[in-house]
Short mmCIF file of C-alpha atoms in Angstrom, two decimals:
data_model
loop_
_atom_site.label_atom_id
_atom_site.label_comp_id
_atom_site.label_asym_id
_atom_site.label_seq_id
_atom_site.Cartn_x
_atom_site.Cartn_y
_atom_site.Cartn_z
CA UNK A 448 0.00 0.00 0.00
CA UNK A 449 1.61 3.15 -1.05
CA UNK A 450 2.57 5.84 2.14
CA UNK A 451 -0.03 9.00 1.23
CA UNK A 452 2.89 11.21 2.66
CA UNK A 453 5.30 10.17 -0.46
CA UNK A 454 2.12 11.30 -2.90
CA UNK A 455 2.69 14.28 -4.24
CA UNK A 456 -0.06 16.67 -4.55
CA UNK A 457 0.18 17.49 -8.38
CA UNK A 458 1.52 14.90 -10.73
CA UNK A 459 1.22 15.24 -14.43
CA UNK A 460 1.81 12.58 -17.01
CA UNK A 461 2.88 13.11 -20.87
CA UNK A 462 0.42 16.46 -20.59
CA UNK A 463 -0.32 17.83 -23.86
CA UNK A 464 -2.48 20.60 -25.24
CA UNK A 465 -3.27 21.09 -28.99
CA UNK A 466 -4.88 23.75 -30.39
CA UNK A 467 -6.74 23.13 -33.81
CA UNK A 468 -6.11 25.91 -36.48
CA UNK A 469 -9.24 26.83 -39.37
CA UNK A 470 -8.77 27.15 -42.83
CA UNK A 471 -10.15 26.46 -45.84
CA UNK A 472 -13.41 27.54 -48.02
CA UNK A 473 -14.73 25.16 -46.11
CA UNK A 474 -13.97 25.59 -42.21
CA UNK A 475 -11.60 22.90 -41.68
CA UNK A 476 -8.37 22.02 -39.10
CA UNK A 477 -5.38 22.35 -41.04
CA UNK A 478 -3.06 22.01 -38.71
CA UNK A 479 -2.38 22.02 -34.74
CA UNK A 480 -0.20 24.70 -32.47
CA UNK A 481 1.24 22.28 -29.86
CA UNK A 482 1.39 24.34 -26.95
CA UNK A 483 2.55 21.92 -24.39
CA UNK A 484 3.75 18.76 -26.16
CA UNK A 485 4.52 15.85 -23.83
CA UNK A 486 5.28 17.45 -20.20
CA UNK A 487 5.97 15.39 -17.30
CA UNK A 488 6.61 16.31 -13.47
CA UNK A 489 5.00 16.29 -9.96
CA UNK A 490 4.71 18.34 -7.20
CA UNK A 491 5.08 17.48 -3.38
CA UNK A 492 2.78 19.05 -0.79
CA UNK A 493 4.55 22.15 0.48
CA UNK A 494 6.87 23.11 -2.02
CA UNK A 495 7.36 25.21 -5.27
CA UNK A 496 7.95 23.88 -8.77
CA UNK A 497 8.76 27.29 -10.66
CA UNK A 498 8.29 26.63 -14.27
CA UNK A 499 10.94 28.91 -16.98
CA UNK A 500 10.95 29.84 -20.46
CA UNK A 501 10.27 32.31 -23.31
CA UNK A 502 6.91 33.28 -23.97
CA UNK A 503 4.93 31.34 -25.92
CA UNK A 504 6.71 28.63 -24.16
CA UNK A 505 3.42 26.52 -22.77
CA UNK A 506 4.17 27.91 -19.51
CA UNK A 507 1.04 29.16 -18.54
CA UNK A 508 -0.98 26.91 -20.63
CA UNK A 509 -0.01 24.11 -18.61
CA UNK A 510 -1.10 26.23 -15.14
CA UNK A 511 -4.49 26.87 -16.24
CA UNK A 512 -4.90 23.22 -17.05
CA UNK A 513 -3.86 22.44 -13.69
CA UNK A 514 -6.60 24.28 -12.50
CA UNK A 515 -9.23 23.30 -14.88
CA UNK A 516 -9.37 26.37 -17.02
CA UNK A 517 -8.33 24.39 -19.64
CA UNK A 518 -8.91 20.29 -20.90
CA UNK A 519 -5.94 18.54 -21.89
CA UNK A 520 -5.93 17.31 -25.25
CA UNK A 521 -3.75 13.99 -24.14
CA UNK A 522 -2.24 12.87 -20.36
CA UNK A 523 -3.23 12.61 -16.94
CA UNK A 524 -3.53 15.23 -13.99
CA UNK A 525 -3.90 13.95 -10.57
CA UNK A 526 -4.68 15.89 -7.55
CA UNK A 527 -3.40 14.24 -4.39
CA UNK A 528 -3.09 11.16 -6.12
CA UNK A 529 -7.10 11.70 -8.00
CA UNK A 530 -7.01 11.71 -11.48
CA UNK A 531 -9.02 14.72 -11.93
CA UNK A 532 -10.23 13.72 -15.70
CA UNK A 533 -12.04 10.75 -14.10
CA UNK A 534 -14.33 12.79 -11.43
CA UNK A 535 -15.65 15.02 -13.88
CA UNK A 536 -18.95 13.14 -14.00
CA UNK A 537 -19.23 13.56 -10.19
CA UNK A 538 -20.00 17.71 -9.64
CA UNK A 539 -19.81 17.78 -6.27
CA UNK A 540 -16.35 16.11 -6.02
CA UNK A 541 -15.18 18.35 -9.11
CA UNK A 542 -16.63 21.21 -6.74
CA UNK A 543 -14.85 20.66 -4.06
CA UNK A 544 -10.98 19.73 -5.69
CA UNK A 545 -11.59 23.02 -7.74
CA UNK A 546 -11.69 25.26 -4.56
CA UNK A 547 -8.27 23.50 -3.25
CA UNK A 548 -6.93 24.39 -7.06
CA UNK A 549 -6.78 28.50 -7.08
CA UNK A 550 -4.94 30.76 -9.75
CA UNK A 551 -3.15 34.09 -9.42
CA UNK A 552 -3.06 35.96 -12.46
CA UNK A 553 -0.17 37.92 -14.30
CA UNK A 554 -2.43 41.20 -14.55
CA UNK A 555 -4.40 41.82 -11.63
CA UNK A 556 -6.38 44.29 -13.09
CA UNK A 557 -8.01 42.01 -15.47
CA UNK A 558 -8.79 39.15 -13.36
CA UNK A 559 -10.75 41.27 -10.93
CA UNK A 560 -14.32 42.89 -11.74
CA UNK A 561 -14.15 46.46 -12.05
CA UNK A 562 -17.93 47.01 -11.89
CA UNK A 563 -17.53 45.21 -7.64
CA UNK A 564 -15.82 46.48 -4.88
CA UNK A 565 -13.51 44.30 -2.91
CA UNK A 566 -15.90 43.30 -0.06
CA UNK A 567 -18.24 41.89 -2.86
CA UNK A 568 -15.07 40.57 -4.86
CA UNK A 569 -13.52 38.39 -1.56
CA UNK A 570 -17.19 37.54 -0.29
CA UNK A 571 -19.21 36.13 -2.63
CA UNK A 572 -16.76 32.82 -3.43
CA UNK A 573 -16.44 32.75 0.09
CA UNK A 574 -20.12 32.69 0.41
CA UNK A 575 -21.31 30.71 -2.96
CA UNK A 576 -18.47 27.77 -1.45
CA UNK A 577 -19.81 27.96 1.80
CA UNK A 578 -16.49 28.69 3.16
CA UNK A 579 -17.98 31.39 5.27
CA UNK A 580 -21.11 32.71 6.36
CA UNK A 581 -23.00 35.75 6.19
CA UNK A 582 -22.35 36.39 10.22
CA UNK A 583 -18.40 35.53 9.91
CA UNK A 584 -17.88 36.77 6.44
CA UNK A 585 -16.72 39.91 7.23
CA UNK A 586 -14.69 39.09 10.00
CA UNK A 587 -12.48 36.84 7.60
CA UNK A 588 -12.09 38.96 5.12
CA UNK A 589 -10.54 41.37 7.51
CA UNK A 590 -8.46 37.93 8.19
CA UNK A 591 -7.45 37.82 4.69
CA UNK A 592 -6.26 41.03 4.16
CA UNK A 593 -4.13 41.04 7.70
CA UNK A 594 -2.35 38.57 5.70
CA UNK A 595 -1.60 39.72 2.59
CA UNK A 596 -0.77 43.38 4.13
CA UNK A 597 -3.74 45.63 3.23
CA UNK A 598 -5.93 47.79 5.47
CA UNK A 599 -10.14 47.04 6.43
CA UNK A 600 -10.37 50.50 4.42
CA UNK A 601 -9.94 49.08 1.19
CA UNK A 602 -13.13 47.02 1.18
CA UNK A 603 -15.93 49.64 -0.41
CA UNK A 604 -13.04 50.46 -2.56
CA UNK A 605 -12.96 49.10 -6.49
CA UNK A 606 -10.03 48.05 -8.84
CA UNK A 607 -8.74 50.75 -10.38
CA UNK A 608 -8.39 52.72 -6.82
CA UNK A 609 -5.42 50.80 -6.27
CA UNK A 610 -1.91 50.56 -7.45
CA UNK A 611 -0.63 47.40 -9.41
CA UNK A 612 1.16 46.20 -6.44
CA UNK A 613 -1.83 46.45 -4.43
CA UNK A 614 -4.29 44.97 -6.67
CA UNK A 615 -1.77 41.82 -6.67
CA UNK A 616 -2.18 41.63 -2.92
CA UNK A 617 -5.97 41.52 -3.38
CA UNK A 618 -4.96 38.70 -6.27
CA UNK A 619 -3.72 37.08 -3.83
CA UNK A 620 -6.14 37.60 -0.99
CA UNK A 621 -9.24 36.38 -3.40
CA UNK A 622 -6.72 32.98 -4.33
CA UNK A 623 -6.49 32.55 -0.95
CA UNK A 624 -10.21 32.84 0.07
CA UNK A 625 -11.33 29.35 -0.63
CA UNK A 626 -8.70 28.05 1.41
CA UNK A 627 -6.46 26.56 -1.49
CA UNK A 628 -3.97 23.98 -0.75
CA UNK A 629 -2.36 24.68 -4.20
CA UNK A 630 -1.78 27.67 -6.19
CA UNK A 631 -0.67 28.34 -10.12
CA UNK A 632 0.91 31.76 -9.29
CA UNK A 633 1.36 32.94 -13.54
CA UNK A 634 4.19 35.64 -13.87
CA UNK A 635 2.47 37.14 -10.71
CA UNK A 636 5.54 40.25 -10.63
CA UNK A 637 5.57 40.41 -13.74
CA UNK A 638 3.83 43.81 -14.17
CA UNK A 639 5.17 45.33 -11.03
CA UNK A 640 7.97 47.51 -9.98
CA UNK A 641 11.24 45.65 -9.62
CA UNK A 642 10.62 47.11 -5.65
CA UNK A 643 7.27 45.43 -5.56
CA UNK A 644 8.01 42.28 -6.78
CA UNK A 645 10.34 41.67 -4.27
CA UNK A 646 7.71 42.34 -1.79
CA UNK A 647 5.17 39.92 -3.66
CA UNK A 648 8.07 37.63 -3.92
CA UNK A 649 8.13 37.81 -0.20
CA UNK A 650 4.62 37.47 0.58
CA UNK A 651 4.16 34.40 -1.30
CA UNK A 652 6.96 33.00 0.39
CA UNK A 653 5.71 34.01 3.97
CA UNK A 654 2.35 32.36 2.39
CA UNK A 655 3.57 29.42 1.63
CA UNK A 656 5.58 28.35 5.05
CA UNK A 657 2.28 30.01 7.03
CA UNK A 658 -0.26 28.15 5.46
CA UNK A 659 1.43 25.08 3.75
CA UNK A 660 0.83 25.78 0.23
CA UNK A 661 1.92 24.01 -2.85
CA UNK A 662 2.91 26.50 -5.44
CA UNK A 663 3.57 26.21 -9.29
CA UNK A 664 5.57 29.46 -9.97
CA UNK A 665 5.63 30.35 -13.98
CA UNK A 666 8.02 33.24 -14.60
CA UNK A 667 10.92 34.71 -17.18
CA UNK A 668 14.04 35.41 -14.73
CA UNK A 669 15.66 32.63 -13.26
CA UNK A 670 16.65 35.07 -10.05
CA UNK A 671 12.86 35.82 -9.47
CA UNK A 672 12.13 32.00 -9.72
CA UNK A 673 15.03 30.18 -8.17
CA UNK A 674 14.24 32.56 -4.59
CA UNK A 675 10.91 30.77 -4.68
CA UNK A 676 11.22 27.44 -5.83
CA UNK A 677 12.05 24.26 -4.75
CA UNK A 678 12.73 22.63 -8.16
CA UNK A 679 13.11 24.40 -11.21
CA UNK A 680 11.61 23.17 -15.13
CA UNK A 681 13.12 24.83 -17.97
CA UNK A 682 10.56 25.03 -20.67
CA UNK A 683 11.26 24.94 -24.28
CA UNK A 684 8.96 24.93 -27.39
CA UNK A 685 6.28 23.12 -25.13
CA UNK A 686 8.77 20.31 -23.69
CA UNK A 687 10.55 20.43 -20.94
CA UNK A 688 14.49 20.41 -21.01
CA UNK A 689 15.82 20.35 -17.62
CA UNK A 690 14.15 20.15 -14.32
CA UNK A 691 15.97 19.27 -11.01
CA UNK A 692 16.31 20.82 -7.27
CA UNK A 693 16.52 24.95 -7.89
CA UNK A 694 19.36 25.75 -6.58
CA UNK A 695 21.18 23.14 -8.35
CA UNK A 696 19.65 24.22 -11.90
CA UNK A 697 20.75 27.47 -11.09
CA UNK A 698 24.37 27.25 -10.14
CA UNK A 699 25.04 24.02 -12.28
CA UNK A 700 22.37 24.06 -16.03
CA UNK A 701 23.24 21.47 -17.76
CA UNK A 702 20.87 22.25 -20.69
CA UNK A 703 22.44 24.56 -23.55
CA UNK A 704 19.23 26.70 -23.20
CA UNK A 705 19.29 26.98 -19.47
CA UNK A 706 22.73 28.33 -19.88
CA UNK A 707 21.19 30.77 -22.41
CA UNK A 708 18.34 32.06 -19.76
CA UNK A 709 21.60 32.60 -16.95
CA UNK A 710 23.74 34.47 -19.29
CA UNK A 711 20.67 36.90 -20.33
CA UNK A 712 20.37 38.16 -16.97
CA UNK A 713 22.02 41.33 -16.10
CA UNK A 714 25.17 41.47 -14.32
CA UNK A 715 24.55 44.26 -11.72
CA UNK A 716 28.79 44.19 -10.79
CA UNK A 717 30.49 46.82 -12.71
CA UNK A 718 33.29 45.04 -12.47
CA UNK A 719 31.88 42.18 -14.92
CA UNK A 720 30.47 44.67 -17.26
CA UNK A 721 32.74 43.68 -20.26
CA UNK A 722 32.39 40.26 -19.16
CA UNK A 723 31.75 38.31 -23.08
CA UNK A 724 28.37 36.67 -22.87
CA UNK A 725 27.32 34.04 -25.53
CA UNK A 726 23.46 35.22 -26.08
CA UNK A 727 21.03 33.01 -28.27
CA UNK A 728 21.16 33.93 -31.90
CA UNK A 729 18.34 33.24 -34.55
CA UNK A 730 14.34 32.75 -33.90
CA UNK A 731 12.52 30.77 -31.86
CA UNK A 732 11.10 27.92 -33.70
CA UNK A 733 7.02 27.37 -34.55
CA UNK A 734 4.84 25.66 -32.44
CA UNK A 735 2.94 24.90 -35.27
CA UNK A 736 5.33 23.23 -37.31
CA UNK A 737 8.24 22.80 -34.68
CA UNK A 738 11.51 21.37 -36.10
CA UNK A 739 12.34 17.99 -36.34
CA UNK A 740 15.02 16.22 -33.52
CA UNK A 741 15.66 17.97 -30.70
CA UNK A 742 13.36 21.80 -31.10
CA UNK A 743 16.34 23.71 -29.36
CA UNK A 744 19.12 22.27 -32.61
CA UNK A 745 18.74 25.40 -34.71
CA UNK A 746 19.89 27.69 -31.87
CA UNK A 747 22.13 25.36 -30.01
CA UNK A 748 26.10 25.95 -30.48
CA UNK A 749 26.82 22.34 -29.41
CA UNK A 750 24.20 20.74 -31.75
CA UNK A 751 25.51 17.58 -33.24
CA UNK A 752 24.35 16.12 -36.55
CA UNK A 753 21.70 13.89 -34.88
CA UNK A 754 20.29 16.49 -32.65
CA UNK A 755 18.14 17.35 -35.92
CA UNK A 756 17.14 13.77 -36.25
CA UNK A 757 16.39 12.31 -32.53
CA UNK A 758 14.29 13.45 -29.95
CA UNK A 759 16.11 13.63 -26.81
CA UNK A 760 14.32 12.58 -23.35
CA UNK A 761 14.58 13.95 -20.52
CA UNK A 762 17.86 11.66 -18.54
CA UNK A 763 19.35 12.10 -14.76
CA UNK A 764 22.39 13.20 -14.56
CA UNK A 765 24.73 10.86 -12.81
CA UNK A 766 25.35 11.48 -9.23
CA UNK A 767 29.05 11.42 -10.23
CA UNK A 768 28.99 13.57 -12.42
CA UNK A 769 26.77 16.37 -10.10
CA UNK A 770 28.80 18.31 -7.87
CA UNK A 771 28.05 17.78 -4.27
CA UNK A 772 24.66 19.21 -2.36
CA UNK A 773 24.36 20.58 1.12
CA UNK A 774 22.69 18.86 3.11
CA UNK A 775 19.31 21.06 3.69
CA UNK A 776 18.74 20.44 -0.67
CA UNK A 777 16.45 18.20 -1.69
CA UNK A 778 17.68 14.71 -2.55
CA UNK A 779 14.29 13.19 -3.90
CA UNK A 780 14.14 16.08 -7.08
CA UNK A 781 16.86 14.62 -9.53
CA UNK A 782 18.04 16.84 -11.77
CA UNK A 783 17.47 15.71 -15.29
CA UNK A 784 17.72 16.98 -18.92
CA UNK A 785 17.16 16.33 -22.25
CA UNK A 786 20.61 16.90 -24.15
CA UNK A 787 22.79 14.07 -24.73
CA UNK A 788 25.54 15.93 -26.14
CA UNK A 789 26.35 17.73 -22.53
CA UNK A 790 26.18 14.64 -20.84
CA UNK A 791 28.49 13.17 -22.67
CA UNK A 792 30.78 15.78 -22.31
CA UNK A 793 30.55 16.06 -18.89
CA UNK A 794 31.29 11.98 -18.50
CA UNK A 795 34.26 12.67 -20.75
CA UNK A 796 35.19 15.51 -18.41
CA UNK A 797 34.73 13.84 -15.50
CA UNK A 798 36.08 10.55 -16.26
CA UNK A 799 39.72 9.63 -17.50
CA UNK A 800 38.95 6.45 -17.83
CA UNK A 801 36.31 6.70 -20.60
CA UNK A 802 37.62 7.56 -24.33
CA UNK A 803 36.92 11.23 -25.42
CA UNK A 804 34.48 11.08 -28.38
CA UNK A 805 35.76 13.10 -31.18
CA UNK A 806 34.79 16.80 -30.45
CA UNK A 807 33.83 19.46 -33.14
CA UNK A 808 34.85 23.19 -32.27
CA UNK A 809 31.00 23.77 -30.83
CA UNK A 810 31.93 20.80 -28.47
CA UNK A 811 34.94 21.90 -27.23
CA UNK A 812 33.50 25.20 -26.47
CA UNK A 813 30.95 23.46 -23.94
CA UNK A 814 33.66 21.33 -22.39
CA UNK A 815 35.41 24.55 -21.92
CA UNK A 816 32.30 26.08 -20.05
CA UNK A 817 31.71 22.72 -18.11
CA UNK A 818 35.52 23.33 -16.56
CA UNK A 819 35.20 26.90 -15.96
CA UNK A 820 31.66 26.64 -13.83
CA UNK A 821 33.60 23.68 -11.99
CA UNK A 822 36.01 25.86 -11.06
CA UNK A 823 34.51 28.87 -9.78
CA UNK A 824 31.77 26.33 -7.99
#
């Protein structure tokens, strides 16, 4: 009998989502945009999965789906180990798992009704759940925003009284009102001042460790995400290309493209400023049409001749080749990606024992890189 501790609370199984596209004289599907194409990780109660990528990515496709907004087109979701595509006969269970699934939008000002103030705006999901009644309403409310750091005066109040940062924290505060135990927080600081977002960033941490929530964190910046997060997935043209524990995607990528995202970010040192940095060059492929082998080949300076014929899955990374974790990391999230070439080079790296493969000038390069990130830990 499995332990209902080692369930995690999200799991998600070769999750796809296609999108038919019209054409024709005669309305027909002519073809599909595969938004999320195959996407497989899970989520243990109490911790943050923050999901990475460009836009048009999948990113936030795959949160609404985990919330319901959306049907999969192919692959299983399961809430605390319930597939959730197998209850949707039964409304009052579907009821129920939806007001533990909760969403906090990227603009905050769209996802909240202009034409209601906020009393009406936190109450009446509260009410229409039966979460709270019309005698303890009110009081918390008040509760509600105590915790996400806004004054009582703000309930007769509408939307566009506030400031972005503020509406966010009333976001929040309606996420939080149908007492959630997991949240699909979708480029939540997105919109904000780079001051506020550190205090959202803050909030949803306090948040988290107060109340116990599971989060799935979709954002741009690696920095933003990794002070969240748990584990880290690196999205790419609707598959995922590296996942593992965050802090060790973020000091140690493995995946050409999560090198990319780390050497877009500013450098705030002065001192670094003329620092070379090898940015992405060309276009980001078509979802539509996406090309054939591995989707990252035509932007990749290690790509090998069969990167444009196979499709690489996602592999762990040996524990001898990983440089060592502290103690307080994670050891169940194993860091995994989907590009053979750098794992090979790494082994070669690594181990003396095992005959170099023959290396173009691209190769070299990333061997190169592999030494000098050992080196500076």
């Amino acid at each position: 009998m499995t332990d209902a501790k080692n369930i995690p609370l999200i799991e998600v199984h070769n999750l796809k989502k296609y999108y038919p596209i019209k054409g024709g004289v005669i309305t027909h599907t002519t073809g599909h945009i595969k938004a999320v194409d195959g996407v497989s990780f899970s989520i243990p109660k109490g911790q943050t999965l923050g999901l990475v990528g460009e836009s048009g990515c999948g990113k936030s496709t795959i949160g609404r789906q985990l919330v319901g907004l959306e049907t999969p087109t192919e692959g299983t979701i399961c809430y605390n180990g319930c597939d959730l595509a197998a209850i949707k006969k039964d409304k009052k269970q579907l009821r129920q798992i939806r007001t533990k699934l909760q969403m906090v939008f990227q603009d905050p000002y769209s996802s909240l009704n202009p034409r209601k103030h906020i009393f009406e705006i936190l109450s009446q999901p509260m009410l229409y759940h039966h979460i709270s009644t019309k005698a303890s309403v009110e009081q918390d409310i008040l509760k509600l925003l105590d915790m996400v750091g806004l004054p009582k005066t703000v309930l007769g109040r509408y939307p566009h009284e506030f400031s972005g940062g503020q509406r966010q924290r009333i976001a929040i505060a309606k996420a939080l009102s149908l007492n959630p135990e997991f949240i699909v927080c979708d480029e939540p600081v997105s919109a904000l001042d780079v001051s506020i977002q550190a205090q959202i960033l803050n909030l949803l941490k306090e948040l988290q460790k107060e109340l116990g929530l599971t989060l799935l964190f979709v954002g741009h910046g690696l920095g933003a995400v990794n002070y969240v997060s748990d584990q880290i997935a690196v999205m790419y043209l609707g598959k995922i290309v590296e996942i593992g524990a965050a802090k060790e995607v973020f000091r140690h990528p493995v995946h050409p493209y999560t090198k990319a995202l780390l050497e877009a970010v500013p450098i705030p040192d002065t001192a670094q400023k003329d620092k070379e940095r090898r940015l992405l060059q060309g276009e980001i492929g078509s979802n539509t049409n996406p090309p054939a082998g591995c989707r990252f080949h035509n932007r990749c300076p290690y790509a090998a001749e069969r990167c444009a014929q196979e499709m690489p899955e996602l592999m762990e990374i040996s524990s001898r080749l990983q440089p060592e974790t502290s103690a307080n990391e994670n050891p169940r999230c194993t860091h995994k990606t989907a590009c053979p070439i750098m794992l090979e080079n790494m082994r070669n790296t690594k181990d003396s024992t095992i005959p170099k493969m023959t290396q173009s000038t691209a190769d070299s390069v990333a061997t190169e890189n592999i030494q000098e990130e050992e080196a500076h830990g």
